[in-house]
Short mmCIF file of C-alpha atoms and ligand atoms in Angstrom, two decimals:
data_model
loop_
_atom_site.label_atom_id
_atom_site.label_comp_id
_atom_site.label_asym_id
_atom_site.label_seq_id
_atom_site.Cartn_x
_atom_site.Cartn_y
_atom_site.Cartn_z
CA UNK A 18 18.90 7.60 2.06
CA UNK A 19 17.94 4.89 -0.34
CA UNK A 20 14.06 4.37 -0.51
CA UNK A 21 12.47 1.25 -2.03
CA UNK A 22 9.02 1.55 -2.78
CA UNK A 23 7.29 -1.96 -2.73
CA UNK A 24 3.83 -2.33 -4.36
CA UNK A 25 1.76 -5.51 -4.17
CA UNK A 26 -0.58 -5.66 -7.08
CA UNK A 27 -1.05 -9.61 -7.11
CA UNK A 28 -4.94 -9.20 -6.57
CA UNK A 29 -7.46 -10.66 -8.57
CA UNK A 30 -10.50 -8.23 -7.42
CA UNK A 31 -13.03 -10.80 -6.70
CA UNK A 32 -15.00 -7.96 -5.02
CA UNK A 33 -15.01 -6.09 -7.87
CA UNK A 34 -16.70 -8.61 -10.07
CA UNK A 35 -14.68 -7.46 -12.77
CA UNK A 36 -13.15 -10.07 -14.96
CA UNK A 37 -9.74 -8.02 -15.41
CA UNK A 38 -7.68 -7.71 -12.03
CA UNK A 39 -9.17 -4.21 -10.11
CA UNK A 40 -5.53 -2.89 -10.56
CA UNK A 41 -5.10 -2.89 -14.07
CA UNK A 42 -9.11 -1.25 -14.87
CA UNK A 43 -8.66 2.11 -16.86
CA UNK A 44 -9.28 5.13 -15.17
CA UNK A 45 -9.18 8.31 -17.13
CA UNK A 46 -7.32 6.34 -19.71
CA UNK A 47 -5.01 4.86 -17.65
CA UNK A 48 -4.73 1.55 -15.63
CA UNK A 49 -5.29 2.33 -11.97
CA UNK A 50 -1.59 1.15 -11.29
CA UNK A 51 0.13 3.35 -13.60
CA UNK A 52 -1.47 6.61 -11.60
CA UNK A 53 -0.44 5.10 -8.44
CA UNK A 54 3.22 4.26 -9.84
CA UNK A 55 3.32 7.91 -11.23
CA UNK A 56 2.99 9.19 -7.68
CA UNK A 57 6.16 6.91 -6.29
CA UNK A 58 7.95 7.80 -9.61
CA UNK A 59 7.56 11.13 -8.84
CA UNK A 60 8.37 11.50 -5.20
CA UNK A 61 12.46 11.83 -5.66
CA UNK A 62 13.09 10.45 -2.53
CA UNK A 63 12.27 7.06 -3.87
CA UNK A 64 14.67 5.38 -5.98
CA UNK A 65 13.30 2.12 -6.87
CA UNK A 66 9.89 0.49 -6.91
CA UNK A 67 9.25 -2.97 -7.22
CA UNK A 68 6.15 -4.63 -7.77
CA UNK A 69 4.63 -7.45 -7.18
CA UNK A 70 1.84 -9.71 -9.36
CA UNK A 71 0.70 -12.34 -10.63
CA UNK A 72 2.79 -14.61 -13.14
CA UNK A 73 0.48 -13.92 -16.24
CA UNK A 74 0.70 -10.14 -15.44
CA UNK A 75 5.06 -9.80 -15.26
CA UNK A 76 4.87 -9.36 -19.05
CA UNK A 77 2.41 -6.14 -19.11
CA UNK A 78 4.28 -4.83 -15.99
CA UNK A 79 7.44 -4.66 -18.31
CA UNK A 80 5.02 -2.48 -20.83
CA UNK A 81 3.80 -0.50 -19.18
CA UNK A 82 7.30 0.25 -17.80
CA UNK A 83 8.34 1.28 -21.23
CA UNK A 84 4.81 3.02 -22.18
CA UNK A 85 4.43 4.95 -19.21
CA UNK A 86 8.77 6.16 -19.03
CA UNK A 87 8.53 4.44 -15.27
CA UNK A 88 12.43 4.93 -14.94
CA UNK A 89 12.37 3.86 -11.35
CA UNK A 90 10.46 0.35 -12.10
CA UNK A 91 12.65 -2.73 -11.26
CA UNK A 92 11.85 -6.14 -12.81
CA UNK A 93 8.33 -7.07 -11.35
CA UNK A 94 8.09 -10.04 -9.21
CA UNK A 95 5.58 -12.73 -8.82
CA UNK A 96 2.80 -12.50 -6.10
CA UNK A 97 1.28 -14.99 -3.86
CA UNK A 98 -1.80 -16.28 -2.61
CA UNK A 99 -2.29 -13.58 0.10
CA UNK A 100 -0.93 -9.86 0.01
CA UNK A 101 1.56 -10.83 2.73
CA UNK A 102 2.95 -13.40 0.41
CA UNK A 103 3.41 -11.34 -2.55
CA UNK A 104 4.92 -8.21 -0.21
CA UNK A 105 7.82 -11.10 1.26
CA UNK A 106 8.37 -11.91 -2.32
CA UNK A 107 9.21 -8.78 -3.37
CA UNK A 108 11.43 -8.12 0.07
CA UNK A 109 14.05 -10.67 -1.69
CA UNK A 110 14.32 -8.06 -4.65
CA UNK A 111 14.95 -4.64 -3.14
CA UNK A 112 18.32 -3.20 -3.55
CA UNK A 113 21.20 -3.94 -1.42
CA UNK A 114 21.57 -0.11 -0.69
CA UNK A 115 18.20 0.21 0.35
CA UNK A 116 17.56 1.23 4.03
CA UNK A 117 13.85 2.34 4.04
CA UNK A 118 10.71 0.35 2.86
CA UNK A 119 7.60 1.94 1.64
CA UNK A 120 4.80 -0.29 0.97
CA UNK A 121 1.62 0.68 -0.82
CA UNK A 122 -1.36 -0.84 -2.25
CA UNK A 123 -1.57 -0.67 -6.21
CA UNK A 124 -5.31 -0.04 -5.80
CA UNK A 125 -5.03 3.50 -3.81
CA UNK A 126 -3.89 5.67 -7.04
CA UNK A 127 -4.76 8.73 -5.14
CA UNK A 128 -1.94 9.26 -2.60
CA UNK A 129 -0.35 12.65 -2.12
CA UNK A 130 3.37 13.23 -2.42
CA UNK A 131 3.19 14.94 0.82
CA UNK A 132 1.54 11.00 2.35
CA UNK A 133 4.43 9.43 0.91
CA UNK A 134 7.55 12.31 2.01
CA UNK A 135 5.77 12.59 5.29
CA UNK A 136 5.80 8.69 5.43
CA UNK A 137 8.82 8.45 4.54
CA UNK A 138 10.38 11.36 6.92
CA UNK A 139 8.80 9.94 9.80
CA UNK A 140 9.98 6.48 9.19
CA UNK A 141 13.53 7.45 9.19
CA UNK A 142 13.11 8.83 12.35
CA UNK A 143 11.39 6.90 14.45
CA UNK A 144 11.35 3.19 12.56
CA UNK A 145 8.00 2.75 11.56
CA UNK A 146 4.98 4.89 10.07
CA UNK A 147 1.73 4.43 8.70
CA UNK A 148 -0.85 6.92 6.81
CA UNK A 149 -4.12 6.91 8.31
CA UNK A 150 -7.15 9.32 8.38
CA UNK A 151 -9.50 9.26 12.11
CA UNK A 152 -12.51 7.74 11.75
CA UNK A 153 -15.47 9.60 10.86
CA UNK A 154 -18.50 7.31 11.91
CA UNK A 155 -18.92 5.92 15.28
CA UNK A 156 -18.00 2.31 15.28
CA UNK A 157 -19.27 -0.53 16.83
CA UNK A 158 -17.77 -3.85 17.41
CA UNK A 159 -20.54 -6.89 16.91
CA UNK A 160 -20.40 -10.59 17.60
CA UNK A 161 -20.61 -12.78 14.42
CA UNK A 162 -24.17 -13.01 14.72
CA UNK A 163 -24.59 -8.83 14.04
CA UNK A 164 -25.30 -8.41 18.21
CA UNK A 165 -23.53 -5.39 19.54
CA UNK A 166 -21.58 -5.76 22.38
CA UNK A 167 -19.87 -2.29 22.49
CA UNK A 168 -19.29 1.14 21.40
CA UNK A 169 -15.66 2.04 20.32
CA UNK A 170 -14.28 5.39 21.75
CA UNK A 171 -14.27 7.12 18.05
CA UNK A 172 -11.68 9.70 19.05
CA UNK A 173 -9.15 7.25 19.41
CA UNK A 174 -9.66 5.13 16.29
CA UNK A 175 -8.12 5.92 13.16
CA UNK A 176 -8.84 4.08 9.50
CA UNK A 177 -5.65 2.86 7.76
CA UNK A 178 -4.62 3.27 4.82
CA UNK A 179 -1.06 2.79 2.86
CA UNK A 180 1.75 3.60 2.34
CA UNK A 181 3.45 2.22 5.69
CA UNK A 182 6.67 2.67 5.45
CA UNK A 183 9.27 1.04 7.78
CA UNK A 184 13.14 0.97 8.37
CA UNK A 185 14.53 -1.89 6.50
CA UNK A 186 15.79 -3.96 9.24
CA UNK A 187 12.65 -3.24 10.96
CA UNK A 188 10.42 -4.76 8.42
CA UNK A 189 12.59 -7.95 7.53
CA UNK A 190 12.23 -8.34 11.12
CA UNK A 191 8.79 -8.42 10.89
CA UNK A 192 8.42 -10.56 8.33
CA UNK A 193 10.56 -13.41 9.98
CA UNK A 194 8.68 -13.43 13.13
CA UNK A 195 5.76 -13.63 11.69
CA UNK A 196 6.87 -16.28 9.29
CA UNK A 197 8.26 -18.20 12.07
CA UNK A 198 5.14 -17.72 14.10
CA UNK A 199 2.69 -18.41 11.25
CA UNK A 200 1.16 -15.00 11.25
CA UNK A 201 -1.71 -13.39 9.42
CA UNK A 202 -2.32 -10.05 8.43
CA UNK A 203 -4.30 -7.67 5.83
CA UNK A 204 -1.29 -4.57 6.90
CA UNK A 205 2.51 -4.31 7.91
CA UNK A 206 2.07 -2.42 10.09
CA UNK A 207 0.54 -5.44 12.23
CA UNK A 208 3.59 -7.51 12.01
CA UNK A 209 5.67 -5.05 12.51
CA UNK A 210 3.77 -4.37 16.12
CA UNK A 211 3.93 -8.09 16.89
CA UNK A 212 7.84 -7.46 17.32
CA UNK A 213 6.96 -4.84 19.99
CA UNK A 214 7.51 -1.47 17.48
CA UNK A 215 5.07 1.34 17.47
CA UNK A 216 4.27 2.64 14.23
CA UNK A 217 3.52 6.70 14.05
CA UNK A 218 0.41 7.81 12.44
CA UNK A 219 0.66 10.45 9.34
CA UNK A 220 -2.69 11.90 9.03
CA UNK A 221 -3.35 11.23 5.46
CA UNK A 222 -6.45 12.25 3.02
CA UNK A 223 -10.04 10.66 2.97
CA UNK A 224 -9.30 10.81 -1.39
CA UNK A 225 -6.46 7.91 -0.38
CA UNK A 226 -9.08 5.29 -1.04
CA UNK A 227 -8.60 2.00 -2.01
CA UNK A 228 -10.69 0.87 -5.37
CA UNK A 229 -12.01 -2.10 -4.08
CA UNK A 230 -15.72 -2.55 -5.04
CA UNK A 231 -17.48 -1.03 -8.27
CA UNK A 232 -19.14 1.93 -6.17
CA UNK A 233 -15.00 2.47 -5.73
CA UNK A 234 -14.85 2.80 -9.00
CA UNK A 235 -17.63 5.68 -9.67
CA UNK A 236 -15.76 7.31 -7.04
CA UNK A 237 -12.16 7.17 -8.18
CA UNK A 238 -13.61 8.79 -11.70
CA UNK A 239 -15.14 11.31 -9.90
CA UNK A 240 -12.16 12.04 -7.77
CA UNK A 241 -9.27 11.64 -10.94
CA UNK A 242 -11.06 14.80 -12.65
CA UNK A 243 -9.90 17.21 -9.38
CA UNK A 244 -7.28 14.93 -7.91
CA UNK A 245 -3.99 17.42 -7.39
CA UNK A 246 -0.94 14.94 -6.77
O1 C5P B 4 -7.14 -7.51 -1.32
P1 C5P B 4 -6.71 -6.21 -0.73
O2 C5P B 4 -7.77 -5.18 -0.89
O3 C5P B 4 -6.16 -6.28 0.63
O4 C5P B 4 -5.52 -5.75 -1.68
C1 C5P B 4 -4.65 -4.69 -1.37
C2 C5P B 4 -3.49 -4.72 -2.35
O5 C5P B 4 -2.78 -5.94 -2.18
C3 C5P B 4 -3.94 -4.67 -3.82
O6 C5P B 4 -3.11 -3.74 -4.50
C4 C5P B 4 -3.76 -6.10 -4.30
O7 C5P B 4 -3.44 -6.19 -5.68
C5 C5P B 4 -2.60 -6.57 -3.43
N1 C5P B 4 -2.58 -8.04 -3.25
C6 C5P B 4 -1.42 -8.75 -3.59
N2 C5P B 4 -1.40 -10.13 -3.46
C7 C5P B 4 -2.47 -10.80 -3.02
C8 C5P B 4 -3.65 -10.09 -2.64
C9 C5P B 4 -3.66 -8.70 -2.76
O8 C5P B 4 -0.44 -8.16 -4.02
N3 C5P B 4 -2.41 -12.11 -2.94
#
């Protein structure tokens, strides 16, 4: 089984307010991507990552390539203007070998190797997976003007996370219908069910977050001192 781990780190962090892109900020003396790359470098199943960002960035991708002995690191490839656009960018690059995709976002450094096998397991199996934790408050959905309008049955809601990891064909797939069709989407995993395929949840870990927003950030240094890959 060839594995191809794709990473979109073509951001620029606007929430964060930082003036450096959120996935190259130092955490515990290392750029946020390098601990997430670590975790795909290490998981032997995978056996090539590509990522993806943006033109002025290709350069420090190469060194921290070097730096940080990522063996598995392909040549990075330019992003685009949404995530979607910088994950089909990268599809053109992944090995011709390759028959499972594993997508994950650069800013969730804190995956297990047991998210990604399980992800990966699963995927091979039944086409399509995604790693998601259940929802812990209750949730509400609200018109645009804040009015409720109902209560969500919290036992069947789950929050989603990365990776999502898909059978090749499965995800190309995906991507051409919803190129085709002009679709929109913040996951995968919702193109992927807009050509009528299921993804399986793998319960995941509420650590898995994604460093998003500066109170992220206090978190993710809190959690790197007791984080056990
Ligand atoms: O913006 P969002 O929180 O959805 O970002 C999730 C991941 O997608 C991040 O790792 C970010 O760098 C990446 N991204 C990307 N290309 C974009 C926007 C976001 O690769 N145009």
């Amino acid at each position: 089984m060839f594995v191809s781990a794709i990473i979109p780190a073509a951001g620029f962090g606007e929430r964060m307010g930082a003036t450096i892109s959120k996935q190259f900020l130092m955490l515990n003396g290392k750029p946020i991507l390098v601990h997430t790359l670590e975790r795909f470098q290490a998981c032997e199943m995978v056996k090539e990552i590509i990522v993806a960002t943006q033109s002025s960035s290709l350069s420090l991708i190469e060194e921290i390539r070097e730096k940080y002995s990522l063996t598995k690191l392909k040549p990075p490839v330019e992003g685009g203007e949404r995530r979607q656009d910088s994950i089909s960018n990268a599809l053109r690059y992944v090995d011709e070998q390759c028959d499972i995709i594993s997508v994950h976002d650069a800013v969730r450094p804190f995956v297990h190797l047991k998210e990604i096998t399980q992800s990966i397991e699963t995927a091979k199996y039944y086409g399509a997976s995604i790693v998601a934790v259940r929802a812990k408050d209750t949730m509400k959905q609200a018109s645009t003007d804040g009015r409720v309008e109902k209560t969500l049955n919290r036992s069947s809601l789950w929050s989603v996370q990365t990776p999502q990891t898909f059978q090749k064909k499965i995800l190309l797939d995906a991507y051409r219908f919803a190129e085709m069709n002009d679709l929109m989407a913040t996951d995968d995993s919702f193109l992927v069910e807009q050509i009528g395929i299921s993804p399986i949840i793998v319960e995941g870990s509420y650590e898995n977050i994604k460093v998003t927003t500066p109170d992220d950030l206090l978190l993710a240094e809190l959690l790197v001192q007791r984080f056990v890959p």
